[in-house]
Tab-separated table of C-alpha atoms in Angstrom:
chain	number	residue	atom	x	y	z
A	1	MET	CA	23.533	-25.698	-18.685
A	2	SER	CA	26.933	-24.662	-17.721
A	3	ARG	CA	26.806	-21.631	-20.420
A	4	ALA	CA	23.306	-20.689	-18.464
A	5	LEU	CA	24.838	-20.859	-14.964
A	6	SER	CA	27.438	-18.856	-16.444
A	7	SER	CA	25.370	-16.127	-18.143
A	8	PHE	CA	23.216	-15.880	-14.964
A	9	TRP	CA	26.728	-15.355	-12.925
A	10	ILE	CA	27.775	-12.626	-15.334
A	11	SER	CA	24.828	-10.588	-15.282
A	12	LEU	CA	23.985	-10.841	-11.462
A	13	SER	CA	27.671	-9.885	-10.439
A	14	SER	CA	27.842	-7.273	-13.055
A	15	ILE	CA	24.868	-5.486	-11.716
A	16	LEU	CA	25.834	-5.887	-8.216
A	17	PHE	CA	29.305	-4.140	-8.667
A	18	SER	CA	27.559	-1.718	-10.989
A	19	GLU	CA	24.960	-0.700	-8.802
A	20	LEU	CA	26.637	-0.595	-5.290
A	21	GLY	CA	27.467	3.138	-4.692
A	22	ASP	CA	25.907	4.196	-8.006
A	23	LYS	CA	23.168	7.201	-7.944
A	24	THR	CA	20.309	4.727	-8.160
A	25	PHE	CA	21.531	2.881	-5.100
A	26	PHE	CA	22.169	6.566	-3.101
A	27	ILE	CA	18.452	7.518	-4.349
A	28	SER	CA	16.729	4.658	-2.787
A	29	ALA	CA	19.051	4.903	0.771
A	30	VAL	CA	18.369	8.555	0.826
A	31	LEU	CA	14.470	7.827	0.198
A	32	SER	CA	14.378	5.224	2.965
A	33	MET	CA	15.571	7.576	5.703
A	34	SER	CA	12.661	9.171	5.893
A	35	ASN	CA	10.131	7.331	4.071
A	36	PRO	CA	8.757	3.712	4.435
A	37	ALA	CA	11.398	1.418	2.750
A	38	VAL	CA	8.945	-0.610	1.370
A	39	LEU	CA	7.109	2.110	-0.707
A	40	VAL	CA	10.852	3.358	-1.782
A	41	PHE	CA	11.882	-0.455	-2.643
A	42	SER	CA	8.598	-1.088	-4.576
A	43	GLY	CA	8.652	2.215	-6.900
A	44	SER	CA	12.494	1.899	-7.034
A	45	ILE	CA	12.828	-2.008	-7.825
A	46	ILE	CA	9.817	-1.783	-10.570
A	47	ALA	CA	11.679	1.305	-12.327
A	48	LEU	CA	14.609	-0.953	-12.418
A	49	ILE	CA	12.839	-3.936	-13.554
A	50	SER	CA	10.978	-1.916	-16.564
A	51	MET	CA	14.895	-0.633	-17.345
A	52	THR	CA	16.435	-3.943	-17.441
A	53	LEU	CA	13.259	-5.626	-20.069
A	54	LEU	CA	14.048	-2.575	-21.760
A	55	ALA	CA	17.785	-3.014	-22.023
A	56	CYS	CA	17.236	-6.900	-22.959
A	57	VAL	CA	14.967	-6.063	-25.679
A	58	VAL	CA	17.367	-3.674	-27.250
A	59	GLY	CA	20.032	-6.288	-26.638
A	60	VAL	CA	18.097	-9.146	-28.508
A	61	ILE	CA	17.582	-6.370	-31.629
A	62	ILE	CA	21.200	-5.528	-32.160
A	63	PRO	CA	21.972	-8.964	-33.074
A	64	SER	CA	19.762	-8.565	-36.338
A	65	MET	CA	22.360	-5.667	-37.595
A	66	PHE	CA	25.512	-7.757	-37.000
A	67	THR	CA	26.499	-11.637	-37.495
A	68	PRO	CA	26.366	-13.137	-34.304
A	69	LYS	CA	30.546	-13.619	-34.283
A	70	TYR	CA	30.631	-9.856	-34.594
A	71	THR	CA	28.224	-9.271	-31.870
A	72	HIS	CA	29.917	-11.791	-29.498
A	73	TYR	CA	33.389	-9.704	-30.098
A	74	ILE	CA	31.533	-6.234	-29.856
A	75	SER	CA	29.826	-7.188	-26.572
A	76	SER	CA	33.144	-8.710	-25.361
A	77	PHE	CA	35.031	-5.280	-26.075
A	78	LEU	CA	32.673	-3.296	-24.531
A	79	LEU	CA	32.781	-5.294	-21.345
A	80	VAL	CA	36.673	-4.392	-21.490
A	81	VAL	CA	35.924	-0.774	-22.159
A	82	ILE	CA	33.643	-0.843	-19.199
A	83	GLY	CA	35.821	-2.005	-17.038
A	84	ILE	CA	38.876	0.031	-17.884
A	85	ILE	CA	36.312	3.071	-17.480
A	86	ASN	CA	35.643	1.648	-14.213
A	87	ILE	CA	39.127	1.382	-13.125
A	88	TYR	CA	39.999	4.781	-14.349
A	89	ASP	CA	36.715	6.336	-12.291
A	90	GLY	CA	37.878	4.376	-8.959
A	91	ILE	CA	41.719	5.618	-9.041
A	92	PHE	CA	41.431	9.316	-10.264
A	93	THR	CA	37.691	10.065	-9.736
A	94	SER	CA	36.993	8.176	-6.628
A	95	GLY	CA	40.519	8.573	-4.580
A	96	ASP	CA	38.555	9.862	-1.665
A	97	THR	CA	38.226	7.611	1.076
A	98	THR	CA	34.564	8.951	1.945
A	99	ASN	CA	31.907	8.407	-0.086
A	100	LYS	CA	30.333	11.749	-1.450
A	101	GLY	CA	28.128	10.347	-3.862
A	102	PHE	CA	25.879	9.508	-0.586
A	103	GLN	CA	25.905	13.066	0.599
A	104	GLN	CA	25.613	14.601	-2.619
A	105	VAL	CA	22.179	12.817	-3.552
A	106	GLU	CA	20.949	13.331	0.280
A	107	MET	CA	21.664	16.820	-0.545
A	108	GLU	CA	20.017	17.254	-3.512
A	109	LEU	CA	16.710	15.715	-2.011
A	110	ARG	CA	17.004	17.592	1.120
A	111	ASN	CA	17.327	21.219	-0.892
A	112	GLU	CA	14.177	19.614	-2.808
A	113	ASP	CA	11.846	19.319	0.323
A	114	GLU	CA	13.236	22.251	1.812
A	115	LEU	CA	12.608	24.556	-1.446
A	116	GLY	CA	9.272	22.779	-1.988
A	117	ASN	CA	8.040	22.386	1.762
A	118	VAL	CA	6.943	19.238	1.078
A	119	LYS	CA	5.565	18.248	4.258
A	120	ASP	CA	3.673	21.288	4.792
A	121	THR	CA	1.953	21.998	1.571
A	122	ASP	CA	-0.091	20.478	-1.064
A	123	THR	CA	0.634	17.302	-3.142
A	124	ASN	CA	0.778	19.361	-6.357
A	125	ASN	CA	4.473	20.982	-4.800
A	126	ASP	CA	6.135	17.112	-5.039
A	127	ILE	CA	5.885	17.725	-8.578
A	128	GLU	CA	6.499	21.372	-9.201
A	129	LEU	CA	9.644	21.456	-7.507
A	130	TYR	CA	10.813	18.729	-9.657
A	131	LYS	CA	10.100	20.442	-12.744
A	132	ASN	CA	12.956	23.027	-11.741
A	133	LYS	CA	15.621	20.308	-10.546
A	134	VAL	CA	18.334	18.627	-12.478
A	135	PHE	CA	16.775	15.430	-12.499
A	136	CYS	CA	13.842	16.668	-14.900
A	137	GLU	CA	15.814	18.969	-17.121
A	138	ASP	CA	14.419	17.122	-20.145
A	139	ARG	CA	11.173	18.948	-21.623
A	140	SER	CA	9.458	15.539	-21.892
A	141	ASN	CA	10.183	14.705	-18.328
A	142	TYR	CA	8.291	18.353	-17.640
A	143	ARG	CA	5.219	17.006	-19.307
A	144	PHE	CA	5.143	13.826	-17.945
A	145	LEU	CA	5.116	15.310	-14.919
A	146	ASP	CA	2.807	18.476	-15.300
A	147	ILE	CA	0.322	15.868	-16.256
A	148	LEU	CA	0.917	13.509	-13.052
A	149	SER	CA	0.575	17.007	-10.767
A	150	LYS	CA	-2.790	17.168	-12.254
A	151	SER	CA	-4.103	13.580	-11.800
A	152	LYS	CA	-5.339	11.756	-8.553
A	153	LEU	CA	-2.151	9.636	-8.174
A	154	PHE	CA	-0.706	12.125	-6.211
A	155	LYS	CA	-3.645	12.412	-3.932
A	156	TYR	CA	-2.528	10.348	-0.904
A	157	LYS	CA	0.656	10.295	0.219
A	158	ILE	CA	1.501	6.448	-0.159
A	159	ASN	CA	1.265	7.459	-4.065
A	160	ARG	CA	3.615	10.201	-3.817
A	161	ILE	CA	6.554	8.313	-2.020
A	162	PHE	CA	6.116	5.125	-4.465
A	163	LEU	CA	6.052	7.533	-7.765
A	164	LYS	CA	8.831	9.780	-6.462
A	165	ALA	CA	10.996	6.709	-6.204
A	166	PHE	CA	9.882	5.546	-9.272
A	167	TRP	CA	10.325	8.330	-11.305
A	168	LEU	CA	13.658	9.340	-9.898
A	169	THR	CA	15.010	5.912	-10.163
A	170	THR	CA	13.920	5.769	-13.700
A	171	ILE	CA	15.990	9.278	-14.907
A	172	ALA	CA	18.879	7.798	-13.163
A	173	GLU	CA	18.908	4.771	-14.452
A	174	TRP	CA	18.521	5.736	-18.233
A	175	GLY	CA	21.467	5.568	-20.143
A	176	ASP	CA	23.377	4.002	-16.917
A	177	ARG	CA	26.543	2.035	-16.939
A	178	SER	CA	24.268	-1.017	-15.571
A	179	GLN	CA	21.907	-0.481	-18.251
A	180	ILE	CA	24.384	-0.763	-21.244
A	181	THR	CA	26.456	-3.753	-19.234
A	182	THR	CA	22.711	-5.269	-19.424
A	183	ILE	CA	22.409	-4.757	-23.373
A	184	THR	CA	25.901	-5.861	-24.124
A	185	LEU	CA	24.988	-8.790	-22.225
A	186	SER	CA	22.022	-9.552	-23.937
A	187	ALA	CA	23.188	-9.181	-27.242
A	188	SER	CA	25.596	-12.348	-27.165
A	189	ASN	CA	23.892	-14.397	-24.428
A	190	ASP	CA	20.207	-15.929	-23.648
A	191	PRO	CA	18.116	-12.692	-22.933
A	192	PHE	CA	16.106	-14.182	-20.428
A	193	ILE	CA	18.766	-15.664	-18.357
A	194	ILE	CA	20.491	-12.258	-18.525
A	195	SER	CA	16.888	-10.557	-17.362
A	196	LEU	CA	16.834	-13.214	-14.548
A	197	GLY	CA	20.616	-11.999	-13.101
A	198	SER	CA	20.225	-8.624	-13.535
A	199	ILE	CA	16.652	-8.414	-11.923
A	200	LEU	CA	17.925	-10.277	-8.870
A	201	GLY	CA	21.251	-8.233	-8.560
A	202	HIS	CA	19.142	-4.992	-8.661
A	203	ILE	CA	16.872	-6.275	-6.247
A	204	ILE	CA	19.552	-7.488	-3.853
A	205	CYS	CA	21.051	-3.795	-4.461
A	206	THR	CA	17.834	-1.907	-3.787
A	207	GLY	CA	16.972	-3.922	-0.943
A	208	LEU	CA	20.775	-3.261	0.865
A	209	ALA	CA	20.112	0.500	0.005
A	210	CYS	CA	16.690	0.559	1.449
A	211	TYR	CA	17.658	-1.223	4.684
A	212	SER	CA	21.353	-0.663	4.718
A	213	GLY	CA	22.120	1.977	2.769
A	214	LYS	CA	23.205	4.330	5.301
A	215	TYR	CA	26.122	2.190	6.431
A	216	LEU	CA	27.101	0.634	2.842
A	217	SER	CA	27.639	4.581	2.077
A	218	ASN	CA	30.543	4.377	3.934
A	219	ILE	CA	32.664	1.824	1.698
A	220	PRO	CA	35.194	3.652	0.026
A	221	PRO	CA	33.815	4.144	-3.666
A	222	MET	CA	37.757	3.443	-4.947
A	223	ILE	CA	37.329	-0.443	-3.720
A	224	ILE	CA	33.769	-0.882	-5.649
A	225	SER	CA	34.683	0.680	-8.599
A	226	ILE	CA	38.047	-1.088	-9.159
A	227	SER	CA	36.554	-4.158	-8.211
A	228	GLY	CA	34.314	-4.030	-10.790
A	229	GLY	CA	36.409	-2.786	-13.388
A	230	ILE	CA	38.725	-6.238	-12.788
A	231	LEU	CA	35.333	-8.128	-12.862
A	232	PHE	CA	34.366	-6.541	-16.321
A	233	ILE	CA	37.731	-7.043	-17.697
A	234	TYR	CA	37.618	-10.622	-16.971
A	235	PHE	CA	34.380	-11.449	-18.450
A	236	GLY	CA	35.378	-9.167	-21.430
A	237	LEU	CA	38.802	-10.833	-22.227
A	238	HIS	CA	37.092	-14.418	-21.303
A	239	GLY	CA	34.304	-13.876	-23.890
A	240	ILE	CA	36.982	-12.733	-26.754
A	241	TYR	CA	39.299	-15.805	-25.840
A	242	SER	CA	36.346	-18.191	-26.180
A	243	GLY	CA	35.473	-16.866	-29.555
A	244	LEU	CA	38.791	-17.836	-30.886
């Protein structure tokens, strides 16, 4: 029982420190400023849950390639590496006391709306402007959005907002540090417990982003990065020590 609670706490706290101030957090916060928060939250959280479950599946597959002992040590080592990267980012790339991530995402989305005249043109413009933006540089993303633009899903604004939040969050989360962390934790712990903790962490972070993101964006990113880094290193070293 104690191991299950420990796994749950590790996954929950890891997601909280990974997602606060992350690009997916800012996407939800910015979209909620000009759209119904409940729609943005729904689209974002479904995307995050889907990516979390995918990460857990990958984490379950990995142990079949190595022995349980090696899997445990590799997972613990990766947590230490992620922690070191977090601290490095906090010291050398987030030294400014203001959080520029929020302003950057806000500017990107505002430029998209201005470029496509989203509010004054037909529904397909929502898709057309994403085809030419950095979010969708991959050709597979382009084809996916091309199909959506011709479907009836974007007939109503409510669908546009939901799918906009869903797709932007999915692209931003793909290969993100929090997803790698979930894969790592699932490889050496109960994936069901890890998925529960991770999903709860995403729900908390996305809820905060949608309803309080503007205020939370004022928290210095250096504090979040360094605190999260210390936490990751602790979990990693504890895992290595417990495996000895």
